[in-house]
Short mmCIF file of C-alpha atoms and ligand atoms in Angstrom, two decimals:
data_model
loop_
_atom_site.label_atom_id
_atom_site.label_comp_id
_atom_site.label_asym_id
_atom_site.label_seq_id
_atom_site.Cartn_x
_atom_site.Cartn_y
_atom_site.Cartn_z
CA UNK A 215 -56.92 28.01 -62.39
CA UNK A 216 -58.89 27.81 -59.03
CA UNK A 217 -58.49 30.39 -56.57
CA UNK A 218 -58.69 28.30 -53.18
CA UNK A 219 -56.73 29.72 -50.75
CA UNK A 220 -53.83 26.38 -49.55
CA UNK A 221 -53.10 25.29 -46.32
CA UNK A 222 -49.58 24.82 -46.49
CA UNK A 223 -46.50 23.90 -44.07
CA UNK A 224 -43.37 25.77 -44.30
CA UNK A 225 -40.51 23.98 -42.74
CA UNK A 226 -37.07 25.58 -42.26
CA UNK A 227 -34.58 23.86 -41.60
CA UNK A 228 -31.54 26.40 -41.31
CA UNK A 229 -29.16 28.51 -43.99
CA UNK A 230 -29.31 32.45 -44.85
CA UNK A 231 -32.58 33.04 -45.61
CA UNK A 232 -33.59 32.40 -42.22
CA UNK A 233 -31.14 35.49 -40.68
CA UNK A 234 -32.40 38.82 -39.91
CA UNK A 235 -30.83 41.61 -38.63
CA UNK A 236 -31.15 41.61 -35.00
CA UNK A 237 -31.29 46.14 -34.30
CA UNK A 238 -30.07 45.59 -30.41
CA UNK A 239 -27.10 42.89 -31.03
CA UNK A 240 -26.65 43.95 -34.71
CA UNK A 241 -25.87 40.82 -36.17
CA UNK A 242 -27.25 38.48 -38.60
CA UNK A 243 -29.74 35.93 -36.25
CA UNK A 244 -32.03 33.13 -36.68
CA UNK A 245 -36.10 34.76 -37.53
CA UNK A 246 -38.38 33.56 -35.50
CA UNK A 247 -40.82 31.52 -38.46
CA UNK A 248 -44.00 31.66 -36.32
CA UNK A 249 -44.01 35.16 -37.02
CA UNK A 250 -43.92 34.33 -40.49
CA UNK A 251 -47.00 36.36 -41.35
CA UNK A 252 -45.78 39.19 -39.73
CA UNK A 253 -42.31 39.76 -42.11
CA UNK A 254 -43.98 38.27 -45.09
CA UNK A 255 -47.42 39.35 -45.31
CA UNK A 256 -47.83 38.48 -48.71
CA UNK A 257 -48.44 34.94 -48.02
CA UNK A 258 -51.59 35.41 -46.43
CA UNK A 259 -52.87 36.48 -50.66
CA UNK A 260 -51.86 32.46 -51.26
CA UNK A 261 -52.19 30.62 -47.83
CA UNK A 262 -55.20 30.94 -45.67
CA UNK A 263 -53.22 28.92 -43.00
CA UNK A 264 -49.64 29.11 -43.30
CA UNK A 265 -47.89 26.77 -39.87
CA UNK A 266 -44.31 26.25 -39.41
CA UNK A 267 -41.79 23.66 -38.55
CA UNK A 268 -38.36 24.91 -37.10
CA UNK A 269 -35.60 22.15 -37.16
CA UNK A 270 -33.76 21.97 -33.52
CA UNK A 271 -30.76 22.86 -34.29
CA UNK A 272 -31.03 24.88 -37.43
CA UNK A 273 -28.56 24.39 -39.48
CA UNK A 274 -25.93 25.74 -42.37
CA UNK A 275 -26.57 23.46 -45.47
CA UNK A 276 -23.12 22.45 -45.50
CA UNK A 277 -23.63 20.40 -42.49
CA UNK A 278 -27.13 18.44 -44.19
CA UNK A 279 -26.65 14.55 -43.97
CA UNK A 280 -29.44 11.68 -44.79
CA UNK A 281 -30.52 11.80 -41.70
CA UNK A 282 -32.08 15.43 -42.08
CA UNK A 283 -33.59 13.95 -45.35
CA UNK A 284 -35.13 10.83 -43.25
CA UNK A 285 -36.41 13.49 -40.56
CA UNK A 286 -38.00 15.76 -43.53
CA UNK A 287 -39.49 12.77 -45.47
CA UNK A 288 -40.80 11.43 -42.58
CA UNK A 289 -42.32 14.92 -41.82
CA UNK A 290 -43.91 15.34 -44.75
CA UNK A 291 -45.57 11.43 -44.58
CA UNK A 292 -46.80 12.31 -41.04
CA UNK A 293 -48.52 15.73 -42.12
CA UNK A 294 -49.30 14.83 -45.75
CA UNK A 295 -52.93 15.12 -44.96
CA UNK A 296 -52.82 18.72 -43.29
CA UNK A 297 -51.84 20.66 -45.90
CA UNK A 298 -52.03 21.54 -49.47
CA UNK A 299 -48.34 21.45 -49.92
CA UNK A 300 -44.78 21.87 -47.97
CA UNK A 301 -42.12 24.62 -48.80
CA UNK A 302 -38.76 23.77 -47.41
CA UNK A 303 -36.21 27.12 -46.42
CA UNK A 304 -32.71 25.08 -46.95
CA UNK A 305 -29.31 26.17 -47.36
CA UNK A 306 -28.06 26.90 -51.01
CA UNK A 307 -25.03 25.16 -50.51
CA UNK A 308 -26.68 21.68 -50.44
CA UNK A 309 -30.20 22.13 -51.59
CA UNK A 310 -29.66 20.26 -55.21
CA UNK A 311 -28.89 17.18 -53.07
CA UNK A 312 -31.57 17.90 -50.45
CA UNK A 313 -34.21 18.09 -53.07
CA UNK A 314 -32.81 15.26 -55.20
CA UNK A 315 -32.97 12.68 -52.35
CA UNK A 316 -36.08 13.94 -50.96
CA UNK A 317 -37.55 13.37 -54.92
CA UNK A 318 -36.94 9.30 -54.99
CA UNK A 319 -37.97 9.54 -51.25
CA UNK A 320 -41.70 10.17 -51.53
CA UNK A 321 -43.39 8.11 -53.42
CA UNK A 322 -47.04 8.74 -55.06
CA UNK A 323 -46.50 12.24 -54.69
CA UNK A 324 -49.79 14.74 -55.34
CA UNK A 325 -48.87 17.82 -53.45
CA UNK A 326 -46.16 19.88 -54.21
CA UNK A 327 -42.98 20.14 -52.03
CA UNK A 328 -41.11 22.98 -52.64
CA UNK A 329 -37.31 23.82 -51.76
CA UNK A 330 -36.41 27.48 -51.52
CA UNK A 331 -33.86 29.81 -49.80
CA UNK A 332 -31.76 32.70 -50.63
CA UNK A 333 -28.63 34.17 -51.63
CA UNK A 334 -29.16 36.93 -49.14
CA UNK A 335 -31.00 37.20 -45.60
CA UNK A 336 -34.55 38.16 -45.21
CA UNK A 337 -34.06 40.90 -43.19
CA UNK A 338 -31.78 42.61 -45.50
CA UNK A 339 -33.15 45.20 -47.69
CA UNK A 340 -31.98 43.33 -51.18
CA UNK A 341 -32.70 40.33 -49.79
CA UNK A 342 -34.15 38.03 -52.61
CA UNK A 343 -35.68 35.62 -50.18
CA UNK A 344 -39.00 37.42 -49.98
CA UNK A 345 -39.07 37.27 -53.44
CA UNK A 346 -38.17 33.63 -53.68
CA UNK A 347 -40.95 32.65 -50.73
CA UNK A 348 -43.60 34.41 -51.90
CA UNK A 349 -42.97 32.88 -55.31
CA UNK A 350 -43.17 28.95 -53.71
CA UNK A 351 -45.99 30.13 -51.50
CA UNK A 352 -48.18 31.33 -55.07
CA UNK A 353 -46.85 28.16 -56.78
CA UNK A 354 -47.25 25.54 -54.16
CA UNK A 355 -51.11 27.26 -53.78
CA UNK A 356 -52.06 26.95 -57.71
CA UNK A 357 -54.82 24.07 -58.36
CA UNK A 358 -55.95 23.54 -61.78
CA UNK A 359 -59.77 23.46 -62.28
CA UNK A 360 -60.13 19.90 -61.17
CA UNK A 361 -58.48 20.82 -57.62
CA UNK A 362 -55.32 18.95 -58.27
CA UNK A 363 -51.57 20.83 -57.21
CA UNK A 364 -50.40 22.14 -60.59
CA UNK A 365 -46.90 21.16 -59.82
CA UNK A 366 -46.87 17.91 -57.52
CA UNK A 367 -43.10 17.38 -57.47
CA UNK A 368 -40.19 18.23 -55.51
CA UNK A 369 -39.01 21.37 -56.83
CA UNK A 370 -36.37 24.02 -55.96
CA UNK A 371 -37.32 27.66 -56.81
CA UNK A 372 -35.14 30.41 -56.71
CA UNK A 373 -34.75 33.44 -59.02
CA UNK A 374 -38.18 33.40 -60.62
CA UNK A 375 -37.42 29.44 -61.87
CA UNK A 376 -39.33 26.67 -60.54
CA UNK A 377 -36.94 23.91 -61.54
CA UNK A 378 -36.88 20.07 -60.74
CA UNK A 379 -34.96 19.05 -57.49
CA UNK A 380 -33.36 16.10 -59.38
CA UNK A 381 -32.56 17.90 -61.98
CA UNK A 382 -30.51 20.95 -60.23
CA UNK A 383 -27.12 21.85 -59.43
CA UNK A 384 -26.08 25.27 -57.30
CA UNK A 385 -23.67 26.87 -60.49
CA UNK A 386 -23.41 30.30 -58.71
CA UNK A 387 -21.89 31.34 -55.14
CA UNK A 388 -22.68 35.19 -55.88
CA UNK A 389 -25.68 36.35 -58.14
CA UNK A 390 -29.67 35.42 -57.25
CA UNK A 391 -29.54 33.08 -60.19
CA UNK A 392 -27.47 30.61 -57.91
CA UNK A 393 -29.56 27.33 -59.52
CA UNK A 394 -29.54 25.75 -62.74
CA UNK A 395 -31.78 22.78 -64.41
CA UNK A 396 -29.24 22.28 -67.41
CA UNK A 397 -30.68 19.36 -69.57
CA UNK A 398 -34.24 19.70 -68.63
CA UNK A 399 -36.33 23.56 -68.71
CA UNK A 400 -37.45 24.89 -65.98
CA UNK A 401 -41.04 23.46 -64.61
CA UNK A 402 -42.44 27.18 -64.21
CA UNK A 403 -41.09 30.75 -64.48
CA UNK A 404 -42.27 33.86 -62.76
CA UNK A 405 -42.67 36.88 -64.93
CA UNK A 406 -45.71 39.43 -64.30
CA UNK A 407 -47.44 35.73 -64.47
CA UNK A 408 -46.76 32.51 -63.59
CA UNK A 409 -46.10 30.16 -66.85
CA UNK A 410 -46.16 26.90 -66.63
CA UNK A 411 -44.22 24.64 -68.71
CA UNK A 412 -47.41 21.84 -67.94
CA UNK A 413 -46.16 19.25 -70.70
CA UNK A 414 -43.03 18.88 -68.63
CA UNK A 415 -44.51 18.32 -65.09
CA UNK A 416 -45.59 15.14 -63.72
CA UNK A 417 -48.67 13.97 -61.91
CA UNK A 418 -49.55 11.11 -60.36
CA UNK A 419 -50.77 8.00 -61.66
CA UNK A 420 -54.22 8.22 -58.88
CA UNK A 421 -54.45 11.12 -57.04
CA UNK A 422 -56.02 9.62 -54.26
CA UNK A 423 -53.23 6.89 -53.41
CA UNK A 424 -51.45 7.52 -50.11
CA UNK A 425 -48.05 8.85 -50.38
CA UNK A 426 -45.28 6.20 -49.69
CA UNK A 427 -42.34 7.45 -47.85
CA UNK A 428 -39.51 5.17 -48.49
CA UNK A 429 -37.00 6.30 -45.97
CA UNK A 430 -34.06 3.80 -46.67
CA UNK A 431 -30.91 5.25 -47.63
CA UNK A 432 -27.97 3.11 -48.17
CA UNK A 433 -24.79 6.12 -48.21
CA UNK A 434 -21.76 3.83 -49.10
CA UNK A 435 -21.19 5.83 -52.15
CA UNK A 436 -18.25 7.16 -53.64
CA UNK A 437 -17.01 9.75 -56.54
CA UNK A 438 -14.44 9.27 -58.44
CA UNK A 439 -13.82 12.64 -60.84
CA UNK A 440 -11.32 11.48 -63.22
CA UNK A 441 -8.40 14.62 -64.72
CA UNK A 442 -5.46 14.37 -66.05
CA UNK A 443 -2.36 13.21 -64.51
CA UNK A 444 -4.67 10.97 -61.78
CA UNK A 445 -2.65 8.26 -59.83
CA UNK A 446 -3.76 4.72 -60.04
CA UNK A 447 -3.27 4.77 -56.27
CA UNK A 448 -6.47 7.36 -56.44
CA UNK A 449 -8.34 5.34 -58.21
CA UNK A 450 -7.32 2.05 -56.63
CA UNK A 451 -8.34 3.46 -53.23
CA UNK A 452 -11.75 5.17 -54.32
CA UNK A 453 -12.79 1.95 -56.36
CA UNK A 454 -12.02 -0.73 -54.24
CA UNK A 455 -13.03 1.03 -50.91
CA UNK A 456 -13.46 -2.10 -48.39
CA UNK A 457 -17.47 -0.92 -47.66
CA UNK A 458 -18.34 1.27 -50.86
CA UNK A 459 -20.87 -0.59 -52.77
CA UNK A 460 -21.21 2.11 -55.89
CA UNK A 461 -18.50 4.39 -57.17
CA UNK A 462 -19.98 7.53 -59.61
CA UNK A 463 -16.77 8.09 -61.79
CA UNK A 464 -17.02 11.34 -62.78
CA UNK A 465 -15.65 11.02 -66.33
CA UNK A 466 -14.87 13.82 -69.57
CA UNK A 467 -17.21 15.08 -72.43
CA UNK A 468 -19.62 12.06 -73.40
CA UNK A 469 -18.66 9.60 -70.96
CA UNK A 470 -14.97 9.23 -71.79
CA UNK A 471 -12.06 8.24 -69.33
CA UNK A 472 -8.49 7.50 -69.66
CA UNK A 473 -7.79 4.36 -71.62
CA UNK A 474 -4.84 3.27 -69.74
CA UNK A 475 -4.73 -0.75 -69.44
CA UNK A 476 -3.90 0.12 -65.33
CA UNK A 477 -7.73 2.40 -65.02
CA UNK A 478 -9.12 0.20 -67.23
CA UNK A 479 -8.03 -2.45 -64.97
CA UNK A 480 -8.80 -1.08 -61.82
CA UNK A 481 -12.43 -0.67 -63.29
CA UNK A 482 -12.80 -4.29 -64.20
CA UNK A 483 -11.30 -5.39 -60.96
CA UNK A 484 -14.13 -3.35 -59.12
CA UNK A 485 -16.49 -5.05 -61.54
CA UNK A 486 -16.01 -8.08 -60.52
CA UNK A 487 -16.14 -7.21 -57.31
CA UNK A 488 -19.56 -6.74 -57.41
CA UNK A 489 -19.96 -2.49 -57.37
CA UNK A 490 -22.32 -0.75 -59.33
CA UNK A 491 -20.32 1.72 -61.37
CA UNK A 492 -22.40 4.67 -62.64
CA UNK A 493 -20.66 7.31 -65.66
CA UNK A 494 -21.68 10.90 -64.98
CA UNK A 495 -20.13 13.76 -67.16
CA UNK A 496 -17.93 16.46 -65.71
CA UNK A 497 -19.78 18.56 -68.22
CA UNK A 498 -23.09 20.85 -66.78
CA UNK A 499 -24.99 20.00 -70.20
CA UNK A 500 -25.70 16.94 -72.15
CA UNK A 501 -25.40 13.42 -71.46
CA UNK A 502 -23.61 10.17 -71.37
CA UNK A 503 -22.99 7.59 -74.54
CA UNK A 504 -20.78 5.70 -74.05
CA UNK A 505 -20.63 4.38 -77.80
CA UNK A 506 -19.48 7.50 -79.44
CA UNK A 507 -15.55 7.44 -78.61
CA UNK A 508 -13.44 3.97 -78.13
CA UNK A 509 -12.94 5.68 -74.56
CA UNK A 510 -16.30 5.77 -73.69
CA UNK A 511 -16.73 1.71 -74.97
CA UNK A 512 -13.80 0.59 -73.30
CA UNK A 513 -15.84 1.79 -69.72
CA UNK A 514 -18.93 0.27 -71.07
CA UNK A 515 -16.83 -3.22 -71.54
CA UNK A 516 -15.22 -2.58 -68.44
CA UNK A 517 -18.89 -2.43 -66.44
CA UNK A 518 -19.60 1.02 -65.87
CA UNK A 519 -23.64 1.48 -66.51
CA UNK A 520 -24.59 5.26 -67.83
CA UNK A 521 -25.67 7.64 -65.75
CA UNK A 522 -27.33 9.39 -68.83
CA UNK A 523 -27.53 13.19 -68.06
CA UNK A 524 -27.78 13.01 -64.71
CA UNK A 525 -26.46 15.64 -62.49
CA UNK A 526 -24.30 13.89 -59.96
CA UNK A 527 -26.10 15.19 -56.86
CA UNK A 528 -28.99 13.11 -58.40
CA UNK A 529 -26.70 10.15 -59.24
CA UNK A 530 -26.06 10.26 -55.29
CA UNK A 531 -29.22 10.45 -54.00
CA UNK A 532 -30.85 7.94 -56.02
CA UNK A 533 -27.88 5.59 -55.45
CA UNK A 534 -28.32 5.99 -51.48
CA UNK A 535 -31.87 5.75 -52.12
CA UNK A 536 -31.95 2.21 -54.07
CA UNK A 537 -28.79 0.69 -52.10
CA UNK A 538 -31.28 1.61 -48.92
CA UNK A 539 -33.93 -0.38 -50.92
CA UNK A 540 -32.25 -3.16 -52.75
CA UNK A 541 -30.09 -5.44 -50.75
CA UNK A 542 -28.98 -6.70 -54.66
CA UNK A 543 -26.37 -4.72 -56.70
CA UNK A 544 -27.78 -6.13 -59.77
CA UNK A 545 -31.31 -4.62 -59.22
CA UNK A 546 -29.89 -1.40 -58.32
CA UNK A 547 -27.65 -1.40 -62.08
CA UNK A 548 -31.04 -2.32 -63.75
CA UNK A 549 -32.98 0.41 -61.95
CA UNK A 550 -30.36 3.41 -62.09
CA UNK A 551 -30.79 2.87 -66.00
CA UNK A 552 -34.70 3.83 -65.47
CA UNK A 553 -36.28 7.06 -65.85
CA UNK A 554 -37.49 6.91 -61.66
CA UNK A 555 -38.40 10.45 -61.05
CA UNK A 556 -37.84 12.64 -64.17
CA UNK A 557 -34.02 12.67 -63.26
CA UNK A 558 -32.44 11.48 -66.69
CA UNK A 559 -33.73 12.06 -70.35
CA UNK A 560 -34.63 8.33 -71.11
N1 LIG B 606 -23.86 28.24 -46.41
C1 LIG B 606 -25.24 28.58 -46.54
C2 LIG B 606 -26.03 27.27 -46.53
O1 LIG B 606 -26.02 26.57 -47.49
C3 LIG B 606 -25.50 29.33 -47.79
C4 LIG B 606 -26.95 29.64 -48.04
O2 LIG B 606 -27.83 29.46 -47.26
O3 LIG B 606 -27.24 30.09 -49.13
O4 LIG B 606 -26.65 26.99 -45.55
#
């Protein structure tokens, strides 16, 4: 592995990892990230230029929308050429779709951009966002021998896992291990060394193609999570939704749903109507096939397309992504059934 020190930009854009105790109003308040050096030295060992990028207003995750993903895509296009790679303090709460959206965003991607953040503050002793930053800082740094980003993806790391950002889902409001990557393994993992699970990474087809930032996002999505005892009111309103134009149904086991004539119905109806209708599984591991029970066929008759093992964050953001893209609903079926980004086992 080379040792050349990276130039890298660290953008934060809000959440806790940002907070540190503030001694004279004692209370939790946004750090100052041009002093970055200063509370984290450790980056320097990685980074020989480490700049920052504070989003005005920072905010709590919970209140992300696609325009903060346009803003930080479009970020990343206009300083692609700066740096080495980009490490993006988020919010937990919404940093699995962040990091899923922001994967189908760039295009042609040879630099790593890494999303990180913390379950505690910075500034608190236990904090595990030191941990977690100098962790992205060594990983988005590593080169192999021919200068090329070891990991040129979007990423989230957090609790010594570098995992895919398409591939995650926040499982845990409490512990440090608040991520999960459950039908792929994780991309790296930091012990007393780095390992790097390099069969499982993907690189670019020419490293020297500019990055494409495709910054379309079409969000006239729904999610229908089916459970026993749902009305077919519920699902009348979430399918046929006057402006929705895709409706994830969030469905049992393998892809199976209620076999009622009325959903079945309901799902034709919206069919017909022209939305793309995409099967996710309720369940964290495994994935969609929809010929293994008589349920699951009677949604595959009905329209629905699989969704694979996609997490549904990822279902969402590639759905707003290729609605943004695609004026065509038929283009979009045929292309959420393609492996894009690494998001689905196919
Ligand atoms: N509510 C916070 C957020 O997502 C939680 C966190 O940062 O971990 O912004």
């Amino acid at each position: 592995m080379s040792k050349h020190l990276s130039s890298l930009l660290l953008i934060y854009t809000g959440g806790t990892i940002g907070m540190k105790q503030d001694p004279t109003r004692k209370a939790l308040v946004p750090f100052d990230f041009s002093q970055i050096l200063e509370e984290v030295p450790e980056i320097g060992k990685f980074a020989f230029r480490t700049d920052s990028y504070t989003f005005d207003p920072l905010i709590d995750s919970s209140d992300v929308d696609p325009t903060l993903w346009q803003a930080l895509a479009r970020l990343i296009g206009e300083r692609y050429d700066d740096y080495d790679g980009f490490i993006i303090l988020h919010g937990t709460d919404t940093m699995a779709y962040s990091a899923s959206a922001l994967s189908f965003m760039l295009d042609g991607l040879a630099k790593p951009v890494i999303f990180t953040g913390s379950q505690l503050p910075v500034g608190v002793p236990r904090t595990d966002g030191k941990e977690n930053l100098i962790s992205a800082v060594e990983i988005a740094s590593a080169r192999d021998s021919e200068d090329h980003a070891l990991v040129p993806e979007v990423c989230i790391l957090f609790d010594s896992k570098l995992i895919r950002g398409n591939r995650s889902t926040k499982v845990n409001a409490e512990m440090f291990d608040a991520f999960r990557s459950p039908n792929l393994a994780p991309l790296a993992e930091a012990g007393i060394q780095i390992r790097y699970n390099n069969d499982l990474i993907i690189k670019p087809s020419d490293w020297d193609k500019p990055l494409r930032v495709n910054p379309s996002l079409d969000t006239r999505v729904s999610i229908l999570k089916v459970h026993p005892g749902i009305t077919r009111q519920t699902v009348e309103d979430i399918l046929y939704g006057g402006s929705t134009r895709a409706v994830i149904i969030e469905t049992y086991g393998a892809g199976n749903a209620p076999t009622a004539p009325w959903f079945l119905d309901c799902v034709r109806e919206a069919d017909r109507a022209g939305k793309v209708l995409v099967n996710v599984t309720q369940c964290l591991r495994g994935t969609v096939n929809m010929d293994l029970y008589a349920t699951g066929k009677s949604l595959a008759e009905a329209g629905v397309i699989s969704g694979y093992d996609s997490t549904t964050e990822s279902a969402l953001a590639k759905l707003f992504h290729l609605l943004g893209t695609y004026h065509d609903n038929d283009t979009v079926k045929t292309l959420m059934g393609r492996n894009l980004k690494g998001e689905i086992s196919k």
